[in-house]
Amino acid sequence: MAVKTLALALPLALSLAACGSTPTVQLSVSSEPAGATVTLSRVGERSYRADLGPVEGDVRSEAFTEDAFVLGTAQLTYESPLEEEESSAKVLGFGGGVVREYHEGVLRFEKEGFETIERRVRFRDGKVEVHARLDEDADDPQL
């Protein structure tokens, strides 16, 4: 009987553990023509959370925009958590922390001889595909 109970409980425990994992966004980025340099600036909200024993919640929150960083050259795939713990401290059940929640990003596509374009992307748990078509730069002296 104990083995049967354990066999039934194991899948439930595994599914509950999977539910506790941090959600992520997977960006699949491409450009036409291929080879554009892609940068990303993540946008979200920084929450200051308090934990006072059985009571916990956000004390305050503020919007933020990160500095842009280079993802690489298109075609590329990038994965980002939708929430990150920036800092935390807890003593005897009391404490708090700072959590960053990412809601969207600004992708910038640059390639020599072509106009630079930006795409705003809403983040969600799972895969998001972004394709950018770059037009030739009419002001480029090489043309």
Coordinates of C-alpha atoms in Angstrom, one line a residue:
M1 CA 0.0 0.0 0.0
A2 CA 2.8 2.4 0.8
V3 CA 4.5 1.8 -2.6
K4 CA 1.2 2.5 -4.3
T5 CA 0.7 5.7 -2.4
L6 CA 4.3 6.8 -3.2
A7 CA 3.8 6.0 -6.9
L8 CA 0.7 8.2 -6.9
A9 CA 2.3 11.0 -4.9
L10 CA 5.5 11.3 -7.0
P11 CA 3.9 12.7 -10.2
L12 CA 2.0 15.2 -8.1
A13 CA 5.1 16.4 -6.3
L14 CA 7.0 16.7 -9.6
S15 CA 4.2 18.8 -11.1
L16 CA 4.0 21.1 -8.1
A17 CA 7.8 21.6 -8.3
A18 CA 7.6 22.5 -12.0
C19 CA 4.9 25.1 -11.2
G20 CA 7.3 26.8 -8.8
S21 CA 9.9 27.4 -11.5
T22 CA 10.5 30.9 -12.8
P23 CA 8.8 31.7 -16.1
T24 CA 11.0 32.7 -19.0
V25 CA 10.6 34.4 -22.3
Q26 CA 12.4 32.9 -25.3
L27 CA 13.1 35.4 -28.0
S28 CA 13.7 34.0 -31.5
V29 CA 15.1 37.0 -33.5
S30 CA 15.7 37.3 -37.2
S31 CA 16.3 40.0 -39.7
E32 CA 16.1 40.5 -43.5
P33 CA 18.8 40.8 -44.6
A34 CA 20.4 38.5 -42.1
G35 CA 23.4 39.6 -40.0
A36 CA 22.0 42.7 -38.2
T37 CA 23.5 43.4 -34.8
V38 CA 20.7 43.1 -32.2
T39 CA 20.6 44.9 -28.9
L40 CA 18.0 44.6 -26.2
S41 CA 16.8 46.9 -23.4
R42 CA 14.5 45.2 -20.9
V43 CA 11.6 47.3 -19.4
G44 CA 9.8 46.4 -16.2
E45 CA 9.0 47.1 -12.6
R46 CA 11.2 46.9 -9.5
S47 CA 9.1 45.9 -6.5
Y48 CA 10.3 46.4 -2.9
R49 CA 8.8 43.5 -0.9
A50 CA 8.4 43.1 2.8
D51 CA 8.0 39.9 4.7
L52 CA 6.7 40.2 8.2
G53 CA 6.2 36.6 9.3
P54 CA 2.8 35.5 8.0
V55 CA 2.2 38.9 6.2
E56 CA 4.1 39.7 3.0
G57 CA 3.6 42.0 0.1
D58 CA 4.9 44.9 -2.0
V59 CA 5.8 48.0 -0.1
R60 CA 6.2 50.0 -3.3
S61 CA 7.2 49.6 -6.9
E62 CA 8.8 51.7 -9.6
A63 CA 9.2 51.4 -13.4
F64 CA 12.7 50.9 -14.8
T65 CA 14.4 50.6 -18.2
E66 CA 17.8 48.8 -18.4
D67 CA 20.6 50.0 -20.5
A68 CA 20.7 48.2 -23.9
F69 CA 23.1 45.3 -24.3
V70 CA 24.2 43.4 -27.4
L71 CA 22.4 40.0 -27.9
G72 CA 24.4 39.1 -31.0
T73 CA 23.8 38.9 -34.7
A74 CA 20.4 37.9 -36.1
Q75 CA 19.4 34.9 -36.5
L76 CA 19.6 34.3 -32.8
T77 CA 17.7 33.0 -29.8
Y78 CA 17.8 34.6 -26.3
E79 CA 16.2 33.5 -23.1
S80 CA 15.4 35.7 -20.1
P81 CA 13.6 35.1 -16.8
L82 CA 10.5 37.2 -16.4
E83 CA 11.3 37.8 -12.8
E84 CA 14.7 38.1 -11.0
E85 CA 15.4 38.6 -7.3
E86 CA 17.8 41.6 -7.1
S87 CA 18.4 41.3 -3.3
S88 CA 16.9 39.8 -0.2
A89 CA 17.4 39.5 3.5
K90 CA 15.5 37.6 6.2
V91 CA 16.1 37.1 9.9
L92 CA 13.7 35.2 12.1
G93 CA 10.9 35.3 9.5
F94 CA 11.2 39.1 9.0
G95 CA 12.8 40.8 6.1
G96 CA 12.3 41.8 2.5
G97 CA 13.8 42.1 -0.9
V98 CA 13.8 43.7 -4.3
V99 CA 12.4 41.9 -7.3
R100 CA 12.6 42.9 -10.9
E101 CA 9.7 41.9 -13.2
Y102 CA 10.3 42.2 -16.9
H103 CA 7.2 43.1 -19.0
E104 CA 8.7 44.1 -22.3
G105 CA 11.8 44.9 -24.3
V106 CA 13.1 47.2 -27.0
L107 CA 15.0 45.4 -29.7
R108 CA 17.3 47.5 -31.9
F109 CA 18.5 46.2 -35.3
E110 CA 21.6 47.8 -36.9
K111 CA 23.4 46.9 -40.1
E112 CA 25.8 49.0 -42.2
G113 CA 24.1 50.4 -45.3
F114 CA 20.6 49.9 -43.8
E115 CA 18.3 52.0 -41.7
T116 CA 18.3 51.2 -37.9
I117 CA 14.9 50.1 -36.6
E118 CA 13.5 49.3 -33.2
R119 CA 10.8 46.8 -32.2
R120 CA 8.9 46.9 -28.9
V121 CA 8.2 43.3 -27.7
R122 CA 5.8 42.3 -25.0
F123 CA 7.2 39.5 -22.9
R124 CA 5.2 36.4 -22.0
D125 CA 6.0 33.0 -20.7
G126 CA 7.1 31.0 -23.7
K127 CA 8.4 31.7 -27.2
V128 CA 8.1 35.0 -28.9
E129 CA 9.3 35.4 -32.5
V130 CA 10.5 38.8 -33.8
H131 CA 11.4 39.5 -37.5
A132 CA 12.6 42.8 -38.7
R133 CA 12.9 43.9 -42.4
L134 CA 15.6 46.5 -42.8
D135 CA 15.4 49.0 -45.6
E136 CA 18.4 50.4 -47.4
D137 CA 19.7 53.7 -46.0
A138 CA 18.9 56.4 -48.6
D139 CA 21.4 58.7 -46.8
D140 CA 24.3 56.2 -47.1
P141 CA 27.1 57.9 -49.2
Q142 CA 28.2 54.4 -50.5
L143 CA 24.9 54.1 -52.5

